[in-house]
Amino acid sequence: MKHRKLENSEISAIKAAISRYIGKKAEELDFKNFLILKGKSKNVVYVSSKALESLKNHKDIYSVGINVGELEEISGKEKFLPSLEGITMVSKYIEKNYARINEKGESLFLYERDVFDTSIIEVVGDGKVAVFNENKELLGIGKYNGKLIKNIMDRGWYLRHGG
């Protein structure tokens, strides 16, 4: 895969997507350690400064860094679709579009199940929400419809599929 630095339009797309969760703090994010890995898709990765330095000697690579999401063209406009790790990187700044759920809800959510209102402690916003446990530890992303949180992606994936 080819790698390159992010273009200004790509940074704008990322900030627009992340601002849904962290508001104006998205403008303060630093993108110097982010790259695009271009293969069949445009993956956005976070790379340590040391790894970034060593990449100067390589044009084609298989993989590097932490995958924080993907840039995809949707309806003629480039959109950023954050990965679970991408949301995790900004989770301490999330102030809108989130939900906190109780221990029972946490167990359900981490097993790829939906969470009903009896397990929801707090919801701020609607639609796609970051889902936290009672201790404000990120569990994943869900879609809140006013009655339940539909699981979109969760940390249990790493145990079920990733490792």
mmCIF file of N, CA and C in Angstrom, residues 84-89 91 94 110 129-133 135-141 155:
data_model
loop_
_atom_site.group_PDB
_atom_site.id
_atom_site.type_symbol
_atom_site.label_atom_id
_atom_site.label_comp_id
_atom_site.label_asym_id
_atom_site.label_seq_id
_atom_site.Cartn_x
_atom_site.Cartn_y
_atom_site.Cartn_z
ATOM 1 N N LEU A 84 -13.418 1.805 15.963
ATOM 2 C CA LEU A 84 -13.542 1.776 17.417
ATOM 3 C C LEU A 84 -12.317 2.408 18.067
ATOM 4 N N GLU A 85 -11.142 2.164 17.514
ATOM 5 C CA GLU A 85 -9.919 2.762 18.066
ATOM 6 C C GLU A 85 -9.893 4.273 17.843
ATOM 7 N N GLY A 86 -10.440 4.717 16.729
ATOM 8 C CA GLY A 86 -10.523 6.150 16.475
ATOM 9 C C GLY A 86 -11.387 6.858 17.501
ATOM 10 N N ILE A 87 -12.527 6.265 17.830
ATOM 11 C CA ILE A 87 -13.407 6.843 18.849
ATOM 12 C C ILE A 87 -12.744 6.743 20.219
ATOM 13 N N THR A 88 -12.037 5.658 20.470
ATOM 14 C CA THR A 88 -11.351 5.486 21.755
ATOM 15 C C THR A 88 -10.322 6.587 21.977
ATOM 16 N N MET A 89 -9.625 6.990 20.912
ATOM 17 C CA MET A 89 -8.591 8.020 21.045
ATOM 18 C C MET A 89 -9.156 9.360 21.518
ATOM 19 N N SER A 91 -12.201 9.529 23.249
ATOM 20 C CA SER A 91 -13.297 9.232 24.186
ATOM 21 C C SER A 91 -13.293 10.106 25.439
ATOM 22 N N ILE A 94 -15.387 13.261 24.806
ATOM 23 C CA ILE A 94 -16.765 13.161 24.329
ATOM 24 C C ILE A 94 -17.705 13.858 25.304
ATOM 25 N N LEU A 110 -21.463 -5.842 25.114
ATOM 26 C CA LEU A 110 -20.180 -6.456 24.769
ATOM 27 C C LEU A 110 -20.333 -7.822 24.107
ATOM 28 N N VAL A 129 -24.372 7.051 18.844
ATOM 29 C CA VAL A 129 -23.856 7.496 20.136
ATOM 30 C C VAL A 129 -22.675 6.638 20.556
ATOM 31 N N ALA A 130 -21.732 7.260 21.243
ATOM 32 C CA ALA A 130 -20.651 6.517 21.890
ATOM 33 C C ALA A 130 -21.273 5.873 23.127
ATOM 34 N N VAL A 131 -20.985 4.621 23.381
ATOM 35 C CA VAL A 131 -21.587 3.908 24.506
ATOM 36 C C VAL A 131 -20.520 3.655 25.564
ATOM 37 N N PHE A 132 -20.807 4.125 26.780
ATOM 38 C CA PHE A 132 -19.908 3.984 27.918
ATOM 39 C C PHE A 132 -20.560 3.119 28.991
ATOM 40 N N ASN A 133 -19.717 2.524 29.841
ATOM 41 C CA ASN A 133 -20.244 1.846 31.026
ATOM 42 C C ASN A 133 -20.428 2.885 32.133
ATOM 43 N N ASN A 135 -18.571 3.606 34.560
ATOM 44 C CA ASN A 135 -17.314 4.286 34.891
ATOM 45 C C ASN A 135 -16.795 5.167 33.762
ATOM 46 N N LYS A 136 -17.613 5.375 32.747
ATOM 47 C CA LYS A 136 -17.272 6.175 31.555
ATOM 48 C C LYS A 136 -16.094 5.578 30.777
ATOM 49 N N GLU A 137 -16.056 4.237 30.711
ATOM 50 C CA GLU A 137 -15.097 3.532 29.864
ATOM 51 C C GLU A 137 -15.830 3.192 28.566
ATOM 52 N N LEU A 138 -15.208 3.497 27.442
ATOM 53 C CA LEU A 138 -15.859 3.301 26.156
ATOM 54 C C LEU A 138 -16.065 1.820 25.863
ATOM 55 N N LEU A 139 -17.291 1.482 25.496
ATOM 56 C CA LEU A 139 -17.631 0.110 25.133
ATOM 57 C C LEU A 139 -17.791 -0.055 23.628
ATOM 58 N N GLY A 140 -18.210 1.018 22.960
ATOM 59 C CA GLY A 140 -18.404 0.936 21.521
ATOM 60 C C GLY A 140 -19.301 2.047 21.013
ATOM 61 N N ILE A 141 -19.906 1.781 19.867
ATOM 62 C CA ILE A 141 -20.803 2.726 19.206
ATOM 63 C C ILE A 141 -22.147 2.028 19.006
ATOM 64 N N ARG A 155 -16.354 -3.381 21.857
ATOM 65 C CA ARG A 155 -15.038 -3.923 22.217
ATOM 66 C C ARG A 155 -15.012 -5.451 22.291
#
